[in-house]
CSV table of C-alpha atoms in Angstrom, one decimal:
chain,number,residue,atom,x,y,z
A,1118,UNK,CA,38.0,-35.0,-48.9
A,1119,UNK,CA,38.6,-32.1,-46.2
A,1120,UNK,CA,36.4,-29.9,-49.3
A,1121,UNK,CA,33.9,-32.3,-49.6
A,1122,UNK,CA,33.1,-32.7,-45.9
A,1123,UNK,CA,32.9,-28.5,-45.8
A,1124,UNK,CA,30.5,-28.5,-48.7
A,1125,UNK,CA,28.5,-31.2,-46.8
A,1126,UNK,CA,28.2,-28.6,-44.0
A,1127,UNK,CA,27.6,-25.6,-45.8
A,1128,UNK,CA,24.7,-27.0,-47.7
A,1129,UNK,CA,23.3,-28.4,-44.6
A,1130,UNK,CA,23.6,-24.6,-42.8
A,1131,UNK,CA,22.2,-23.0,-45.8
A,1132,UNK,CA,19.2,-25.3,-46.1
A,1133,UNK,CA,18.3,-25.0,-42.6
A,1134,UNK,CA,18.7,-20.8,-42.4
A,1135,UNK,CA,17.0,-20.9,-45.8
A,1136,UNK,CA,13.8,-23.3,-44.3
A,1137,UNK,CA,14.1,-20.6,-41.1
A,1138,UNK,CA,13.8,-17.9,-43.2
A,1139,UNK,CA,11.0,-19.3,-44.9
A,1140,UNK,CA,9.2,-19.7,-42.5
A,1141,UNK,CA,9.9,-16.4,-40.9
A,1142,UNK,CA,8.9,-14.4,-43.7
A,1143,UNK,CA,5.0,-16.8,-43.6
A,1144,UNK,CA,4.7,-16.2,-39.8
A,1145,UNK,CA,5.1,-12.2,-41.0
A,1146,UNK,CA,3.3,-12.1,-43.9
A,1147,UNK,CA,0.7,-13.5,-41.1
A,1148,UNK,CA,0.4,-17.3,-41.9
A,1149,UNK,CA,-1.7,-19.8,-40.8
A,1150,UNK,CA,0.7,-22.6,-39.9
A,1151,UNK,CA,1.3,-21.8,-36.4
A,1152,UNK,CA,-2.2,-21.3,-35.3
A,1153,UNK,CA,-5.2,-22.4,-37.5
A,1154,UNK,CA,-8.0,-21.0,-35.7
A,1155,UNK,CA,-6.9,-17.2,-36.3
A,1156,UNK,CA,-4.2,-15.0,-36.6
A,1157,UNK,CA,-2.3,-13.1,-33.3
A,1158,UNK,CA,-0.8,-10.1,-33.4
A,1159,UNK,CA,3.3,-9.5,-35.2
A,1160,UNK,CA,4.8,-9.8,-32.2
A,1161,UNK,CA,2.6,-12.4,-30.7
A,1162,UNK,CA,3.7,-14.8,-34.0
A,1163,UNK,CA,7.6,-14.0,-33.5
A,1164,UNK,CA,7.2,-15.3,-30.1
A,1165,UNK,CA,5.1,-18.3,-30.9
A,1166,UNK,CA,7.8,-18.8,-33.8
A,1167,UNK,CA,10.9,-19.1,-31.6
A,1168,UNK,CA,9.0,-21.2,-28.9
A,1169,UNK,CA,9.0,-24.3,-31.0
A,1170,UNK,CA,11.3,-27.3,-30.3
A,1171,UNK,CA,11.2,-27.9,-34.2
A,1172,UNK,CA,12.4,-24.0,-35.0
A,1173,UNK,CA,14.8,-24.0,-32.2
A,1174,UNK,CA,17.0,-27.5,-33.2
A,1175,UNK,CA,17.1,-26.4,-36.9
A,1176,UNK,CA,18.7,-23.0,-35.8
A,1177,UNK,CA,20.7,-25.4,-33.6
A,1178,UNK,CA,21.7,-27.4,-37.2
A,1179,UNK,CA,21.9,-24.0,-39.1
A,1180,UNK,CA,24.5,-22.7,-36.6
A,1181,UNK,CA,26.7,-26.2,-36.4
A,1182,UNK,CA,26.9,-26.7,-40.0
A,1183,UNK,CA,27.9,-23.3,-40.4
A,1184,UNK,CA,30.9,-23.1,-37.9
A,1185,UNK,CA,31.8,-27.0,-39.2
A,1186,UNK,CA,32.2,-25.8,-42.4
A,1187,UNK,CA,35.0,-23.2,-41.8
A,1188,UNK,CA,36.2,-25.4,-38.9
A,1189,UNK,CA,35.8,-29.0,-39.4
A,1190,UNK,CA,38.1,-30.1,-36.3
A,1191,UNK,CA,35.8,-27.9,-33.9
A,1192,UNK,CA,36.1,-29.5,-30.3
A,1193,UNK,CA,35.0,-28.9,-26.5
A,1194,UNK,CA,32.5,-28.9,-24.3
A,1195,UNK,CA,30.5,-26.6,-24.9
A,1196,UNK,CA,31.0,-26.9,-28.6
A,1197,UNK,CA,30.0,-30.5,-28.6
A,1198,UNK,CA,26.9,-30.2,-26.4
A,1199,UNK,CA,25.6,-28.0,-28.7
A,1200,UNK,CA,26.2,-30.2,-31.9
A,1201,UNK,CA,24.6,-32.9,-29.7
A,1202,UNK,CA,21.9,-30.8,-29.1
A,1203,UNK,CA,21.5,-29.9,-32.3
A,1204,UNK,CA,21.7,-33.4,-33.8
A,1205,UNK,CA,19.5,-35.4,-31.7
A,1206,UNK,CA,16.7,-32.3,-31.6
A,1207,UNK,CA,16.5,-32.5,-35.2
A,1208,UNK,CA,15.8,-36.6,-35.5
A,1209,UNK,CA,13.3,-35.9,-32.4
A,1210,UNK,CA,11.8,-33.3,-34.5
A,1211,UNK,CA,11.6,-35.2,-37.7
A,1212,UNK,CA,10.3,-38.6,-35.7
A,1213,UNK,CA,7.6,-36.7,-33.3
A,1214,UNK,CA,6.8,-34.6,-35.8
A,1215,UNK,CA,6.1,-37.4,-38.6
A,1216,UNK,CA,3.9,-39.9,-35.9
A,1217,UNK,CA,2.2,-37.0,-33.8
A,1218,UNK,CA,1.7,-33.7,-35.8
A,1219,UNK,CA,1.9,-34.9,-39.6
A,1220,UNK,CA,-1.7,-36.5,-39.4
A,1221,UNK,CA,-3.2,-33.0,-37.9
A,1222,UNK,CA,-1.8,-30.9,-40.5
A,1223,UNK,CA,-3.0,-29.8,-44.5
A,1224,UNK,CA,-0.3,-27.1,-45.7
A,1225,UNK,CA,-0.3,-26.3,-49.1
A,1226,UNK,CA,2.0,-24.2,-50.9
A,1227,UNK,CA,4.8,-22.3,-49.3
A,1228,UNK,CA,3.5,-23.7,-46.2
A,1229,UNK,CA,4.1,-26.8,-47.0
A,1230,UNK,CA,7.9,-26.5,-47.8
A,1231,UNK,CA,8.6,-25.0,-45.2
A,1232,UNK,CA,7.2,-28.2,-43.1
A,1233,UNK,CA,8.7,-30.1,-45.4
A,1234,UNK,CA,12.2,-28.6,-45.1
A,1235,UNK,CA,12.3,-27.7,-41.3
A,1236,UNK,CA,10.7,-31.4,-40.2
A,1237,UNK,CA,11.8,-33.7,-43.4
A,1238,UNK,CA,15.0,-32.5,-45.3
A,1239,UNK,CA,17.1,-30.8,-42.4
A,1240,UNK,CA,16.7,-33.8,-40.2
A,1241,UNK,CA,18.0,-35.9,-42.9
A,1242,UNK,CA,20.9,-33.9,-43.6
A,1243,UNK,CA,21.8,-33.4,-40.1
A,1244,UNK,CA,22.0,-37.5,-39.2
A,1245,UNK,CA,24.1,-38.1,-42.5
A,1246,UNK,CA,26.5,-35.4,-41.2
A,1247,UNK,CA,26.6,-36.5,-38.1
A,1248,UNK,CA,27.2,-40.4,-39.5
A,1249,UNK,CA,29.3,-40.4,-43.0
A,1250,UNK,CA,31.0,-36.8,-41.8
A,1251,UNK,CA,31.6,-36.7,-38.7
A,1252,UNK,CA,34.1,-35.5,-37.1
A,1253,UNK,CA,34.5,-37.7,-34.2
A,1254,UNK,CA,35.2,-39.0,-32.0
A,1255,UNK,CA,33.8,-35.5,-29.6
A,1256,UNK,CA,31.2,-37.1,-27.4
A,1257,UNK,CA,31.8,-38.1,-23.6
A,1258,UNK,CA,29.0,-39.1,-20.2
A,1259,UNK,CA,30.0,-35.4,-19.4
A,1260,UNK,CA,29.1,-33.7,-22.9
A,1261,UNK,CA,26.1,-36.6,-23.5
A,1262,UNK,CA,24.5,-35.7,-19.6
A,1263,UNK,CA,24.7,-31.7,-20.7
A,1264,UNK,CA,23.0,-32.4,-23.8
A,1265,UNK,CA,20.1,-33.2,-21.5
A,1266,UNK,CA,20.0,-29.5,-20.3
A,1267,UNK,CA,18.1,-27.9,-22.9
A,1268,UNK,CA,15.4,-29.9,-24.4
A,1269,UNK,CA,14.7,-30.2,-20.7
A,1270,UNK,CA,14.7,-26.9,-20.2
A,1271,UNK,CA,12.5,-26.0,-23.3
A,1272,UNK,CA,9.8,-28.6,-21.4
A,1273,UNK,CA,9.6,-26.9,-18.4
A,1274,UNK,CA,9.5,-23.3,-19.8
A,1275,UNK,CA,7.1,-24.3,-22.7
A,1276,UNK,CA,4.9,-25.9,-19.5
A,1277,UNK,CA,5.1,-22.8,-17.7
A,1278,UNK,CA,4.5,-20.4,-20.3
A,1279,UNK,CA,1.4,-22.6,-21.7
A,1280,UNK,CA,0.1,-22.4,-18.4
A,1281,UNK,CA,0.2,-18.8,-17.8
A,1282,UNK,CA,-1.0,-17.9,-21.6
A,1283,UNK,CA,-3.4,-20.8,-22.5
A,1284,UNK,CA,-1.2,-21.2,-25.6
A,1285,UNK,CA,0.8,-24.4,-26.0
A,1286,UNK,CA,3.2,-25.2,-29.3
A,1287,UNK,CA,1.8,-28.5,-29.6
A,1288,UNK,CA,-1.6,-30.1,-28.9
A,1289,UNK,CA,0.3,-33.2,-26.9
A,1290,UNK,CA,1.7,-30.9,-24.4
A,1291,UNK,CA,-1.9,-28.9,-23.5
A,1292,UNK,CA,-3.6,-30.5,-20.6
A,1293,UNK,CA,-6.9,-29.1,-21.7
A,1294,UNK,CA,-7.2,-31.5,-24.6
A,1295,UNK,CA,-7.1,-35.3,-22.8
A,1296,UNK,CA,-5.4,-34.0,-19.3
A,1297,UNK,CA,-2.7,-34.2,-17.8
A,1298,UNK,CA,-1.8,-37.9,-17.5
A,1299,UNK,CA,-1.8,-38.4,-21.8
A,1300,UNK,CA,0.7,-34.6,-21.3
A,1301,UNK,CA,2.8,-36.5,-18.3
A,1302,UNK,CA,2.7,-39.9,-20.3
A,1303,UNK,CA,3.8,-37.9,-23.2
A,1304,UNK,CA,6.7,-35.8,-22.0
A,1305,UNK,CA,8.2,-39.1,-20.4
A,1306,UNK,CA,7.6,-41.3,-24.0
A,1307,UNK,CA,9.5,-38.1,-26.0
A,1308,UNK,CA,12.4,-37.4,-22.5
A,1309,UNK,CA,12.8,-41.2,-23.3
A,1310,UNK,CA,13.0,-41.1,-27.1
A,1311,UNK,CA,15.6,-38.2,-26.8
A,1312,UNK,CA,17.8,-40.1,-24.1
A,1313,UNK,CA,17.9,-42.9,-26.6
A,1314,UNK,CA,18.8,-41.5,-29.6
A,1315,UNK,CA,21.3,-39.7,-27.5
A,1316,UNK,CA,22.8,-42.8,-26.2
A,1317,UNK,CA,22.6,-43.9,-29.9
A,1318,UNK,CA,24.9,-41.5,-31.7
A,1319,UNK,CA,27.2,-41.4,-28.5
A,1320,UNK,CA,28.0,-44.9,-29.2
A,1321,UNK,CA,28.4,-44.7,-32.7
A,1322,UNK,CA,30.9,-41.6,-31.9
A,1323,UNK,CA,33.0,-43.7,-29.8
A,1324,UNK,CA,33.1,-46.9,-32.0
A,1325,UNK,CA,33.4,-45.3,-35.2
A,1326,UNK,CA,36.5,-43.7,-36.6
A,1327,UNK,CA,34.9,-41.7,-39.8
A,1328,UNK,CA,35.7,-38.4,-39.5
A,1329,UNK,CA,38.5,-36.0,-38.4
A,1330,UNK,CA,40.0,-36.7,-35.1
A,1331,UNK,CA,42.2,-33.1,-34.6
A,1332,UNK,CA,41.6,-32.1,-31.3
A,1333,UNK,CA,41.1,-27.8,-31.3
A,1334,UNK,CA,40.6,-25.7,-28.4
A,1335,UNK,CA,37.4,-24.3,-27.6
């Protein structure tokens, strides 16, 4: 079993580095997916690139799996916050991503596997982990409130930096496009969502008892 649940993780870290990489290499080779009215300069793209939500939970998958699968009892705080963080990013990814950006988009090709892997396939993989492998029990109020710290930090900055530059990841956070009331009503609809699914998977880590319970240090 102990084999199995590795394998699970390594296949999750190497499809999510291998959808990162993916994209990487079409944001280089000066793609279109990131901005469709033209195409910024390299290191304009690699800036854009690491400023998504969506890019930054699947590194956040990429670089749980990966440690899960040489150390399945991984524990602490700052170990669990970040597979917290990396869990409920990915499932806000998938969900905003499928109601509020799927309908604006027509990838084709390479393009569209690497939105298909980063937004689709990841995010599945991810909540199985997380729901048939565990391991739990990890998550406490303290690790669930820390959690909290970076998609909430990623808001602000991405605000600020949208703000200053004109240039905003995604259309629902511009104010430009149908103000700043439908961007307020927005950020509070998605703070919520994320809250929710947080509160979601720390229940099911306290009542369930799949998964390894070894306590390691940090």
């Amino acid at each position: 079993m102990t084999s199995r649940v590795r394998s699970w993780h390594a296949l999750v870290a190497v499809v999510a580095a291998a959808a990162l990489l993916l994209q990487l290499v079409l944001v280089v080779q000066g793609g279109r997916v990131l901005d469709e009215q033209s195409v910024p300069p390299l290191e304009v793209r690699l800036g854009r690139l690491v400023s998504y939500f969506t890019v930054q939970s699947n590194l956040l998958v990429a670089l749980a799996a990966a440690h899960l699968a040489r150390h399945r009892g991984r524990d602490g705080t700052a170990w669990t916050v970040l597979r917290l963080d990396a869990v409920v990013g990915i499932t806000l990814t998938g969900l905003v991503h499928f109601v509020l950006l799927r309908p604006l988009l027509d990838l084709q090709g390479a393009d569209a596997l690497a939105d298909a892997l980063l937004h689709l396939v990841v995010p599945v993989l991810a909540v199985v982990g997380f729901v048939v492998v565990g391991p739990r029990p990890r998550v406490t109020r303290r690790t669930a409130g820390l959690a909290l710290v970076w998609p909430l930090a990623w808001l602000a900055w991405t605000l600020v930096v949208g703000l200053v530059s004109g240039w905003f990841p995604y259309p629902f956070l511009d104010h430009r496009e149908d103000g700043w009331a439908a961007v307020v009503i927005t950020c509070v609809a998605i703070t919520a969502l994320f809250v929710a699914l947080l509160g979601a998977l720390s229940l099911l880590d306290r009542r369930s008892s799949t998964g390894s319970h070894e306590r390691q240090p940090a």
